[in-house]
Amino acid sequence: MPMGATPFPFGDCRVCTDKATGVHYGVATCEGCKGFFKRSIPKAERYQCFFGGRCIVNPQNRNRCKACRFQRCVSVGMSIDAVKMGRIPKVNKERALAAHRHDDNASSSSDERPFALPTPSSSSSSVLPSSFLSQMSHHNLPMMEAQHPRSSLPSSQSKQFSSGPIPNSVAPFDHSDNFLCANTHDNNSSEAFVSGDHASHAWASEDTPPQQVPRPCPPQAWQKPPGAPQGSSEQGASPCSSVAYSPLGVSPYSPTVIKELINQVIESGQGQELQQTLIRQFFKDEIPLNLKRKLSPEEDSYEPPVKQEVIPFKQEVSQATDLQDDLFLFDLINTPFKEPPVPQQQQHPSSPLQEEGFLQQLQLDLHDLDQYLGPSSNDVDARYLQRHSRLSLDTDKAKLLTTKLLTAATSFIETLSRNRLLMREEVSGAREPHPMNTITHARKHQVLFMWNQLMDSIPVCNFDVLGLCRGIPMFNDLNPKDQAVLMEEAYFDIWLTMNAGLFQKGDSYMRLPCDARYSRLWMHYFLPEKVVDEMFYYTEKINICHLTQGEIITICIIQLTNPEHRGITDPGQVSQLHQVYLGLLWRQLQLSHQTDYSQVFNFIMQLLPMLGPLNKMQAEIVAKFQVDSPPDGVLRYTNEDGDFVNKEFD
DNA sequence: CATCAAGGCCAG
DNA sequence: CTGGCCTTGATG
Ligand SMILES: [Zn+2]
Ligand SMILES: [Zn+2]
């Protein structure tokens, strides 16, 4: 046997296929996975996969999804109980090596199991803790049993989570991207990455029969509803549990996550189908899983400890009587024009001439667009500067573009529609407010509940935002890296702008998965007052403009393609796109606001800049959220006196 | 004493 | 947070 000669006698890391450095926690793994597993335990981290729960874990992307990495750690048998000091009997080692060598032949006859996973029969008395055995027996648990009783996603039924085992046909997510190193540890390793190879290799040593190439993770003990508090089946056998293995739950709008999602979308933009699959997974796999996260026992039956009669916000809103009527568009429930959509002052001397100049820059039409990706962009500049008509984007083209945008935002709009409907019902009294919205002084468990709800809402939100971006004409033609940068930067802006219509009368009617409103009051539990105020300020301004859905989307895109974003490879192209959509908005407003469109346009233009700082604040907060689970440092709760208190619950 | 794994350490 | 490397301690 090649003893010292072999650099890595332990073969590949069973988790990520990197070089194993020894047997750690019962399994031959690399240093990285060893450390990762160690770190994951104590904090009982609740990771959450945002990609469908079947990410391929390899040395290149292992840091992209903690959930799946950890899941994999467990599935290959790592256990904290396996902690063993001292040396391993030579015999076992030999066997392990042999087994590993045979990996290639994949003919993993049950006996050849690596030492780390002794067969029950061979009960290697001491080496491994009993937990292994019990763990193994937990393979193949039904994936999601109980459904969240009353949860309904903020979107159409089509997205209703479907339960059942994960369809094997679904491809695992393989993060194989390259732009955007989300992680500092992302080395430049451009080694050809053959997912199939890795996958099959990785699984070769399992006692599961080798599968068709990209083999998704097999059902694990883990995949059973995380919420199911210790207790159920898993408990009895003393699983490797000192860990409360509820998977999931990290970062919400975490920049990292968003970044990853964006990557995903962009990548798949070049491989359409995979993308569809993945996105679909957001709903089928991810959401349902989330819905059953800790707190599950009391989850849906929250009874407000204090039945509060007076609910300020609601009351106020109820006074709006005209609600019932125009159940239709976005501008339902609108406050009367408090202020004319006329900008007080233009930042630059506001003269008609000034406006002319500005508008000239908007002159573009779709024909020009086609040229964009072509040769000289400077020419385009010159070209439209030469024109003197106000706008080249004629009505028909504008309508066409708008249609496309509405299509792109289908999902988002569905979500919004549903929420608007609920808003109307609730405002009109036809619908009882969710118990969580009748609370004025939230207790710890309630705050945690809402926190989890917030987390759970992320995938839906991601789906909507990313779906929209993907469908934006011309946007996909941008350099993928730029797309990523832009989307990342504008994520919050888009979310807020799209949801603006749900900010009414000083409160918010956005919905969490349990259908509770993510009300202004609740926002105060998770966000600094300033941020909340700014959000309301901005949305109120947007609302008074009485914009159509198409216009709202266009504004989102204008923000998305804001050429001021930094780190863009091709500012010129982005800028041109920006121009196009400015032109579109102009035209749209012209059609819907015949008389004052110019004023509205300028008003909006003045409004957008405020998103910058808001976005920044938001980003900082989110950064804190990154910390696993409920952010003590960020959360607040109310004490008996009704005051907000930071940290430390009662 | 030689080995080996858990943990600690800390630069990146 | 990651993961390569080093120290600690157990084990044969
Ligand atoms: Zn590994
Ligand atoms: Zn994952």
PDB file of C-alpha atoms in Angstrom, chain A residues 2-261:
ATOM      1  CA  PRO A   2       1.246   3.413  -0.866  1.00  0.00           C
ATOM      2  CA  MET A   3       1.726   4.735   2.556  1.00  0.00           C
ATOM      3  CA  GLY A   4       3.713   7.860   2.863  1.00  0.00           C
ATOM      4  CA  ALA A   5       3.712   8.208  -0.824  1.00  0.00           C
ATOM      5  CA  THR A   6       0.077   9.001  -1.067  1.00  0.00           C
ATOM      6  CA  PRO A   7      -0.415  12.593  -0.217  1.00  0.00           C
ATOM      7  CA  PHE A   8      -3.918  12.102   1.015  1.00  0.00           C
ATOM      8  CA  PRO A   9      -4.439   8.652   2.251  1.00  0.00           C
ATOM      9  CA  PHE A  10      -7.914   9.540   3.260  1.00  0.00           C
ATOM     10  CA  GLY A  11      -9.076  10.216  -0.177  1.00  0.00           C
ATOM     11  CA  ASP A  12     -11.583  12.867  -0.917  1.00  0.00           C
ATOM     12  CA  CYS A  13     -13.653  14.748   1.543  1.00  0.00           C
ATOM     13  CA  ARG A  14     -16.923  12.976   1.746  1.00  0.00           C
ATOM     14  CA  VAL A  15     -18.716  16.229   1.993  1.00  0.00           C
ATOM     15  CA  CYS A  16     -17.205  18.354  -0.687  1.00  0.00           C
ATOM     16  CA  THR A  17     -14.766  16.088  -2.498  1.00  0.00           C
ATOM     17  CA  ASP A  18     -11.832  18.208  -1.582  1.00  0.00           C
ATOM     18  CA  LYS A  19      -8.807  16.433  -0.195  1.00  0.00           C
ATOM     19  CA  ALA A  20      -9.573  14.831   3.095  1.00  0.00           C
ATOM     20  CA  THR A  21      -7.055  15.399   5.832  1.00  0.00           C
ATOM     21  CA  GLY A  22      -8.259  12.779   8.180  1.00  0.00           C
ATOM     22  CA  VAL A  23     -11.279  11.410   9.849  1.00  0.00           C
ATOM     23  CA  HIS A  24     -13.195  14.162  11.506  1.00  0.00           C
ATOM     24  CA  TYR A  25     -16.325  13.659  13.484  1.00  0.00           C
ATOM     25  CA  GLY A  26     -16.465  10.215  12.122  1.00  0.00           C
ATOM     26  CA  VAL A  27     -15.990  10.961   8.490  1.00  0.00           C
ATOM     27  CA  ALA A  28     -13.076  11.525   6.223  1.00  0.00           C
ATOM     28  CA  THR A  29     -13.288  15.179   5.426  1.00  0.00           C
ATOM     29  CA  CYS A  30     -11.199  18.137   4.531  1.00  0.00           C
ATOM     30  CA  GLU A  31     -10.130  20.743   7.030  1.00  0.00           C
ATOM     31  CA  GLY A  32     -12.752  23.071   5.796  1.00  0.00           C
ATOM     32  CA  CYS A  33     -15.660  20.798   6.283  1.00  0.00           C
ATOM     33  CA  LYS A  34     -14.318  19.744   9.588  1.00  0.00           C
ATOM     34  CA  GLY A  35     -14.189  23.290  10.784  1.00  0.00           C
ATOM     35  CA  PHE A  36     -17.489  24.123   9.237  1.00  0.00           C
ATOM     36  CA  PHE A  37     -19.199  21.282  10.958  1.00  0.00           C
ATOM     37  CA  LYS A  38     -17.641  22.188  14.234  1.00  0.00           C
ATOM     38  CA  ARG A  39     -18.746  25.759  13.974  1.00  0.00           C
ATOM     39  CA  SER A  40     -22.178  24.808  12.905  1.00  0.00           C
ATOM     40  CA  ILE A  41     -22.975  22.717  15.884  1.00  0.00           C
ATOM     41  CA  PRO A  42     -22.618  24.862  18.923  1.00  0.00           C
ATOM     42  CA  LYS A  43     -24.651  27.633  17.605  1.00  0.00           C
ATOM     43  CA  ALA A  44     -27.223  25.189  16.535  1.00  0.00           C
ATOM     44  CA  GLU A  45     -27.305  27.170  13.439  1.00  0.00           C
ATOM     45  CA  ARG A  46     -30.400  27.002  11.476  1.00  0.00           C
ATOM     46  CA  TYR A  47     -29.327  27.274   7.955  1.00  0.00           C
ATOM     47  CA  GLN A  48     -31.656  27.707   5.150  1.00  0.00           C
ATOM     48  CA  CYS A  49     -31.173  26.821   1.572  1.00  0.00           C
ATOM     49  CA  PHE A  50     -32.431  29.350  -0.850  1.00  0.00           C
ATOM     50  CA  PHE A  51     -31.844  27.274  -3.878  1.00  0.00           C
ATOM     51  CA  GLY A  52     -34.113  24.362  -3.457  1.00  0.00           C
ATOM     52  CA  GLY A  53     -32.243  22.319  -0.959  1.00  0.00           C
ATOM     53  CA  ARG A  54     -30.205  20.294  -3.305  1.00  0.00           C
ATOM     54  CA  CYS A  55     -27.105  22.235  -3.905  1.00  0.00           C
ATOM     55  CA  ILE A  56     -24.088  20.364  -5.049  1.00  0.00           C
ATOM     56  CA  VAL A  57     -21.334  20.781  -2.566  1.00  0.00           C
ATOM     57  CA  ASN A  58     -17.895  20.963  -4.024  1.00  0.00           C
ATOM     58  CA  PRO A  59     -14.690  22.716  -3.142  1.00  0.00           C
ATOM     59  CA  GLN A  60     -15.561  25.625  -5.352  1.00  0.00           C
ATOM     60  CA  ASN A  61     -18.945  26.412  -4.051  1.00  0.00           C
ATOM     61  CA  ARG A  62     -19.119  24.838  -0.682  1.00  0.00           C
ATOM     62  CA  ASN A  63     -19.447  28.183   0.961  1.00  0.00           C
ATOM     63  CA  ARG A  64     -22.359  29.207  -1.065  1.00  0.00           C
ATOM     64  CA  CYS A  65     -24.963  27.312   0.784  1.00  0.00           C
ATOM     65  CA  LYS A  66     -24.428  26.507   4.399  1.00  0.00           C
ATOM     66  CA  ALA A  67     -27.652  24.643   4.592  1.00  0.00           C
ATOM     67  CA  CYS A  68     -26.756  22.120   1.986  1.00  0.00           C
ATOM     68  CA  ARG A  69     -23.228  21.813   3.155  1.00  0.00           C
ATOM     69  CA  PHE A  70     -24.309  21.082   6.641  1.00  0.00           C
ATOM     70  CA  GLN A  71     -26.998  18.841   5.418  1.00  0.00           C
ATOM     71  CA  ARG A  72     -24.387  16.958   3.534  1.00  0.00           C
ATOM     72  CA  CYS A  73     -22.156  16.747   6.535  1.00  0.00           C
ATOM     73  CA  VAL A  74     -24.887  15.061   8.395  1.00  0.00           C
ATOM     74  CA  SER A  75     -25.911  12.856   5.586  1.00  0.00           C
ATOM     75  CA  VAL A  76     -22.475  11.413   5.235  1.00  0.00           C
ATOM     76  CA  GLY A  77     -22.505  10.687   8.879  1.00  0.00           C
ATOM     77  CA  MET A  78     -20.645  13.401  10.642  1.00  0.00           C
ATOM     78  CA  SER A  79     -21.594  13.519  14.225  1.00  0.00           C
ATOM     79  CA  ILE A  80     -20.461  15.441  17.173  1.00  0.00           C
ATOM     80  CA  ASP A  81     -20.872  12.309  19.152  1.00  0.00           C
ATOM     81  CA  ALA A  82     -18.218  10.765  17.084  1.00  0.00           C
ATOM     82  CA  VAL A  83     -15.690  12.811  18.852  1.00  0.00           C
ATOM     83  CA  LYS A  84     -12.996  10.414  19.477  1.00  0.00           C
ATOM     84  CA  MET A  85      -9.566  10.874  20.699  1.00  0.00           C
ATOM     85  CA  GLY A  86      -6.621   8.775  19.999  1.00  0.00           C
ATOM     86  CA  ARG A  87      -5.767   6.719  17.074  1.00  0.00           C
ATOM     87  CA  ILE A  88      -7.916   4.581  15.000  1.00  0.00           C
ATOM     88  CA  PRO A  89      -7.162   0.909  14.860  1.00  0.00           C
ATOM     89  CA  LYS A  90      -5.048   0.171  11.904  1.00  0.00           C
ATOM     90  CA  VAL A  91      -7.454  -2.396  10.649  1.00  0.00           C
ATOM     91  CA  ASN A  92     -10.277   0.014  10.260  1.00  0.00           C
ATOM     92  CA  LYS A  93      -8.128   2.405   8.483  1.00  0.00           C
ATOM     93  CA  GLU A  94      -7.035  -0.193   6.033  1.00  0.00           C
ATOM     94  CA  ARG A  95     -10.520  -1.116   5.296  1.00  0.00           C
ATOM     95  CA  ALA A  96     -11.453   2.445   4.789  1.00  0.00           C
ATOM     96  CA  LEU A  97      -8.726   3.016   2.352  1.00  0.00           C
ATOM     97  CA  ALA A  98      -9.641  -0.044   0.455  1.00  0.00           C
ATOM     98  CA  ALA A  99     -13.213   0.970   0.323  1.00  0.00           C
ATOM     99  CA  HIS A 100     -12.349   4.331  -0.913  1.00  0.00           C
ATOM    100  CA  ARG A 101     -10.209   2.968  -3.610  1.00  0.00           C
ATOM    101  CA  HIS A 102     -13.063   0.967  -4.892  1.00  0.00           C
ATOM    102  CA  ASP A 103     -15.113   4.024  -5.110  1.00  0.00           C
ATOM    103  CA  ASP A 104     -14.424   4.432  -8.712  1.00  0.00           C
ATOM    104  CA  ASN A 105     -15.994   1.172  -9.472  1.00  0.00           C
ATOM    105  CA  ALA A 106     -18.966   2.366  -7.623  1.00  0.00           C
ATOM    106  CA  SER A 107     -19.825  -1.173  -6.831  1.00  0.00           C
ATOM    107  CA  SER A 108     -20.185  -0.318  -3.257  1.00  0.00           C
ATOM    108  CA  SER A 109     -21.039  -3.630  -1.877  1.00  0.00           C
ATOM    109  CA  SER A 110     -22.428  -2.946   1.467  1.00  0.00           C
ATOM    110  CA  ASP A 111     -19.477  -4.523   3.140  1.00  0.00           C
ATOM    111  CA  GLU A 112     -17.074  -2.145   1.657  1.00  0.00           C
ATOM    112  CA  ARG A 113     -18.383   0.687   3.568  1.00  0.00           C
ATOM    113  CA  PRO A 114     -15.786   3.018   4.756  1.00  0.00           C
ATOM    114  CA  PHE A 115     -14.919   2.692   8.316  1.00  0.00           C
ATOM    115  CA  ALA A 116     -16.679   5.800   9.151  1.00  0.00           C
ATOM    116  CA  LEU A 117     -19.947   4.206   8.500  1.00  0.00           C
ATOM    117  CA  PRO A 118     -19.873   0.815  10.009  1.00  0.00           C
ATOM    118  CA  THR A 119     -22.646  -1.453   9.150  1.00  0.00           C
ATOM    119  CA  PRO A 120     -24.832  -2.318  12.024  1.00  0.00           C
ATOM    120  CA  SER A 121     -23.586  -5.816  11.924  1.00  0.00           C
ATOM    121  CA  SER A 122     -19.969  -4.961  12.165  1.00  0.00           C
ATOM    122  CA  SER A 123     -20.820  -2.798  15.088  1.00  0.00           C
ATOM    123  CA  SER A 124     -17.384  -1.525  15.567  1.00  0.00           C
ATOM    124  CA  SER A 125     -17.875  -1.304  19.218  1.00  0.00           C
ATOM    125  CA  SER A 126     -15.841   1.644  20.173  1.00  0.00           C
ATOM    126  CA  VAL A 127     -14.797   3.617  17.255  1.00  0.00           C
ATOM    127  CA  LEU A 128     -18.081   5.077  16.478  1.00  0.00           C
ATOM    128  CA  PRO A 129     -20.860   6.168  18.676  1.00  0.00           C
ATOM    129  CA  SER A 130     -24.138   4.505  18.425  1.00  0.00           C
ATOM    130  CA  SER A 131     -25.569   7.624  17.017  1.00  0.00           C
ATOM    131  CA  PHE A 132     -24.305   6.628  13.682  1.00  0.00           C
ATOM    132  CA  LEU A 133     -26.419   3.648  13.508  1.00  0.00           C
ATOM    133  CA  SER A 134     -29.512   5.378  14.524  1.00  0.00           C
ATOM    134  CA  GLN A 135     -28.737   8.040  12.109  1.00  0.00           C
ATOM    135  CA  MET A 136     -28.383   5.758   9.244  1.00  0.00           C
ATOM    136  CA  SER A 137     -31.679   4.256   9.941  1.00  0.00           C
ATOM    137  CA  HIS A 138     -33.259   7.577   9.533  1.00  0.00           C
ATOM    138  CA  HIS A 139     -32.678   7.763   5.927  1.00  0.00           C
ATOM    139  CA  ASN A 140     -35.678   8.271   3.845  1.00  0.00           C
ATOM    140  CA  LEU A 141     -38.021  10.021   6.057  1.00  0.00           C
ATOM    141  CA  PRO A 142     -40.913  11.534   4.311  1.00  0.00           C
ATOM    142  CA  MET A 143     -40.053  14.974   3.444  1.00  0.00           C
ATOM    143  CA  MET A 144     -42.705  17.224   4.610  1.00  0.00           C
ATOM    144  CA  GLU A 145     -45.402  15.862   6.566  1.00  0.00           C
ATOM    145  CA  ALA A 146     -47.695  18.323   8.100  1.00  0.00           C
ATOM    146  CA  GLN A 147     -48.436  21.300   6.078  1.00  0.00           C
ATOM    147  CA  HIS A 148     -48.634  24.575   7.664  1.00  0.00           C
ATOM    148  CA  PRO A 149     -52.308  24.606   8.412  1.00  0.00           C
ATOM    149  CA  ARG A 150     -53.356  27.962   7.412  1.00  0.00           C
ATOM    150  CA  SER A 151     -50.458  29.413   5.732  1.00  0.00           C
ATOM    151  CA  SER A 152     -51.002  30.671   2.340  1.00  0.00           C
ATOM    152  CA  LEU A 153     -48.370  32.208   0.346  1.00  0.00           C
ATOM    153  CA  PRO A 154     -48.696  35.680  -0.796  1.00  0.00           C
ATOM    154  CA  SER A 155     -49.322  34.660  -4.276  1.00  0.00           C
ATOM    155  CA  SER A 156     -51.464  32.636  -6.470  1.00  0.00           C
ATOM    156  CA  GLN A 157     -52.322  29.100  -5.885  1.00  0.00           C
ATOM    157  CA  SER A 158     -49.947  28.070  -8.528  1.00  0.00           C
ATOM    158  CA  LYS A 159     -47.247  28.745  -6.107  1.00  0.00           C
ATOM    159  CA  GLN A 160     -48.901  27.079  -3.305  1.00  0.00           C
ATOM    160  CA  PHE A 161     -46.374  24.825  -1.887  1.00  0.00           C
ATOM    161  CA  SER A 162     -46.701  21.357  -2.997  1.00  0.00           C
ATOM    162  CA  SER A 163     -45.623  18.840  -0.538  1.00  0.00           C
ATOM    163  CA  GLY A 164     -44.455  15.426  -1.048  1.00  0.00           C
ATOM    164  CA  PRO A 165     -41.040  14.134  -1.615  1.00  0.00           C
ATOM    165  CA  ILE A 166     -38.777  16.027  -3.794  1.00  0.00           C
ATOM    166  CA  PRO A 167     -39.185  14.931  -7.303  1.00  0.00           C
ATOM    167  CA  ASN A 168     -36.055  13.255  -8.383  1.00  0.00           C
ATOM    168  CA  SER A 169     -36.295  14.809 -11.710  1.00  0.00           C
ATOM    169  CA  VAL A 170     -35.387  18.094 -10.280  1.00  0.00           C
ATOM    170  CA  ALA A 171     -31.850  18.928 -10.903  1.00  0.00           C
ATOM    171  CA  PRO A 172     -29.680  19.874  -8.033  1.00  0.00           C
ATOM    172  CA  PHE A 173     -28.475  23.333  -7.928  1.00  0.00           C
ATOM    173  CA  ASP A 174     -24.904  23.598  -8.732  1.00  0.00           C
ATOM    174  CA  HIS A 175     -23.883  27.156  -8.186  1.00  0.00           C
ATOM    175  CA  SER A 176     -21.332  26.835 -10.858  1.00  0.00           C
ATOM    176  CA  ASP A 177     -20.873  30.421 -11.530  1.00  0.00           C
ATOM    177  CA  ASN A 178     -17.954  32.577 -11.694  1.00  0.00           C
ATOM    178  CA  PHE A 179     -18.576  36.152 -11.760  1.00  0.00           C
ATOM    179  CA  LEU A 180     -19.154  37.662  -8.483  1.00  0.00           C
ATOM    180  CA  CYS A 181     -17.037  35.986  -5.977  1.00  0.00           C
ATOM    181  CA  ALA A 182     -19.449  36.003  -3.197  1.00  0.00           C
ATOM    182  CA  ASN A 183     -16.855  34.832  -0.873  1.00  0.00           C
ATOM    183  CA  THR A 184     -13.401  35.880  -0.173  1.00  0.00           C
ATOM    184  CA  HIS A 185     -12.421  32.337  -0.180  1.00  0.00           C
ATOM    185  CA  ASP A 186     -13.522  31.827  -3.650  1.00  0.00           C
ATOM    186  CA  ASN A 187     -10.256  31.154  -5.167  1.00  0.00           C
ATOM    187  CA  ASN A 188      -9.723  31.610  -8.772  1.00  0.00           C
ATOM    188  CA  SER A 189      -9.859  27.933  -9.237  1.00  0.00           C
ATOM    189  CA  SER A 190     -11.105  27.641 -12.689  1.00  0.00           C
ATOM    190  CA  GLU A 191     -10.591  23.981 -12.724  1.00  0.00           C
ATOM    191  CA  ALA A 192     -13.034  22.516 -15.025  1.00  0.00           C
ATOM    192  CA  PHE A 193     -15.909  21.752 -12.863  1.00  0.00           C
ATOM    193  CA  VAL A 194     -17.862  18.824 -13.961  1.00  0.00           C
ATOM    194  CA  SER A 195     -20.774  18.666 -11.723  1.00  0.00           C
ATOM    195  CA  GLY A 196     -21.755  15.283 -12.806  1.00  0.00           C
ATOM    196  CA  ASP A 197     -18.385  13.958 -12.051  1.00  0.00           C
ATOM    197  CA  HIS A 198     -18.275  15.367  -8.650  1.00  0.00           C
ATOM    198  CA  ALA A 199     -21.648  14.233  -7.854  1.00  0.00           C
ATOM    199  CA  SER A 200     -21.234  10.710  -8.858  1.00  0.00           C
ATOM    200  CA  HIS A 201     -17.944  10.488  -7.226  1.00  0.00           C
ATOM    201  CA  ALA A 202     -19.220  11.934  -4.085  1.00  0.00           C
ATOM    202  CA  TRP A 203     -21.926   9.452  -3.853  1.00  0.00           C
ATOM    203  CA  ALA A 204     -19.995   6.517  -4.939  1.00  0.00           C
ATOM    204  CA  SER A 205     -19.013   5.627  -1.476  1.00  0.00           C
ATOM    205  CA  GLU A 206     -22.445   5.917  -0.103  1.00  0.00           C
ATOM    206  CA  ASP A 207     -24.490   2.941   0.424  1.00  0.00           C
ATOM    207  CA  THR A 208     -26.972   4.461  -1.849  1.00  0.00           C
ATOM    208  CA  PRO A 209     -26.760   3.089  -5.273  1.00  0.00           C
ATOM    209  CA  PRO A 210     -24.969   5.324  -7.669  1.00  0.00           C
ATOM    210  CA  GLN A 211     -27.418   7.425  -9.500  1.00  0.00           C
ATOM    211  CA  GLN A 212     -27.621   9.133 -12.735  1.00  0.00           C
ATOM    212  CA  VAL A 213     -25.150  11.787 -12.730  1.00  0.00           C
ATOM    213  CA  PRO A 214     -26.215  14.905 -10.995  1.00  0.00           C
ATOM    214  CA  ARG A 215     -27.520  13.083  -8.110  1.00  0.00           C
ATOM    215  CA  PRO A 216     -29.418  15.165  -5.722  1.00  0.00           C
ATOM    216  CA  CYS A 217     -29.007  14.630  -2.102  1.00  0.00           C
ATOM    217  CA  PRO A 218     -30.900  11.630  -1.001  1.00  0.00           C
ATOM    218  CA  PRO A 219     -33.614  12.126   1.463  1.00  0.00           C
ATOM    219  CA  GLN A 220     -32.105  12.675   4.799  1.00  0.00           C
ATOM    220  CA  ALA A 221     -33.213  12.529   8.255  1.00  0.00           C
ATOM    221  CA  TRP A 222     -32.798  16.172   8.090  1.00  0.00           C
ATOM    222  CA  GLN A 223     -35.313  16.802   5.559  1.00  0.00           C
ATOM    223  CA  LYS A 224     -38.012  15.977   7.813  1.00  0.00           C
ATOM    224  CA  PRO A 225     -39.750  19.021   9.036  1.00  0.00           C
ATOM    225  CA  PRO A 226     -37.304  20.951  10.985  1.00  0.00           C
ATOM    226  CA  GLY A 227     -39.992  22.308  13.064  1.00  0.00           C
ATOM    227  CA  ALA A 228     -40.891  19.024  14.468  1.00  0.00           C
ATOM    228  CA  PRO A 229     -39.303  19.658  17.730  1.00  0.00           C
ATOM    229  CA  GLN A 230     -37.065  17.100  19.067  1.00  0.00           C
ATOM    230  CA  GLY A 231     -39.201  14.453  20.132  1.00  0.00           C
ATOM    231  CA  SER A 232     -40.531  12.757  17.196  1.00  0.00           C
ATOM    232  CA  SER A 233     -38.962   9.846  15.567  1.00  0.00           C
ATOM    233  CA  GLU A 234     -35.563  11.240  15.437  1.00  0.00           C
ATOM    234  CA  GLN A 235     -35.208  11.554  19.079  1.00  0.00           C
ATOM    235  CA  GLY A 236     -35.610   8.125  20.356  1.00  0.00           C
ATOM    236  CA  ALA A 237     -32.525   6.710  18.868  1.00  0.00           C
ATOM    237  CA  SER A 238     -30.364   9.445  20.105  1.00  0.00           C
ATOM    238  CA  PRO A 239     -29.407  10.796  16.828  1.00  0.00           C
ATOM    239  CA  CYS A 240     -26.381  12.721  16.455  1.00  0.00           C
ATOM    240  CA  SER A 241     -28.017  15.326  18.048  1.00  0.00           C
ATOM    241  CA  SER A 242     -26.786  17.481  20.544  1.00  0.00           C
ATOM    242  CA  VAL A 243     -27.724  19.691  17.813  1.00  0.00           C
ATOM    243  CA  ALA A 244     -31.138  20.885  17.382  1.00  0.00           C
ATOM    244  CA  TYR A 245     -31.105  20.194  13.796  1.00  0.00           C
ATOM    245  CA  SER A 246     -33.640  22.455  12.561  1.00  0.00           C
ATOM    246  CA  PRO A 247     -32.157  23.394   9.331  1.00  0.00           C
ATOM    247  CA  LEU A 248     -32.603  26.713   8.230  1.00  0.00           C
ATOM    248  CA  GLY A 249     -33.209  30.115   8.957  1.00  0.00           C
ATOM    249  CA  VAL A 250     -30.502  32.411   8.205  1.00  0.00           C
ATOM    250  CA  SER A 251     -30.337  35.626   6.479  1.00  0.00           C
ATOM    251  CA  PRO A 252     -33.347  37.179   5.015  1.00  0.00           C
ATOM    252  CA  TYR A 253     -32.583  39.748   2.585  1.00  0.00           C
ATOM    253  CA  SER A 254     -29.058  38.929   3.254  1.00  0.00           C
ATOM    254  CA  PRO A 255     -26.837  40.452   0.680  1.00  0.00           C
ATOM    255  CA  THR A 256     -25.060  37.219   0.320  1.00  0.00           C
ATOM    256  CA  VAL A 257     -28.152  35.308  -0.372  1.00  0.00           C
ATOM    257  CA  ILE A 258     -29.440  37.815  -2.762  1.00  0.00           C
ATOM    258  CA  LYS A 259     -26.175  37.831  -4.494  1.00  0.00           C
ATOM    259  CA  GLU A 260     -26.302  34.134  -4.879  1.00  0.00           C
ATOM    260  CA  LEU A 261     -29.780  34.217  -6.171  1.00  0.00           C
TER     261      LEU A 261
END
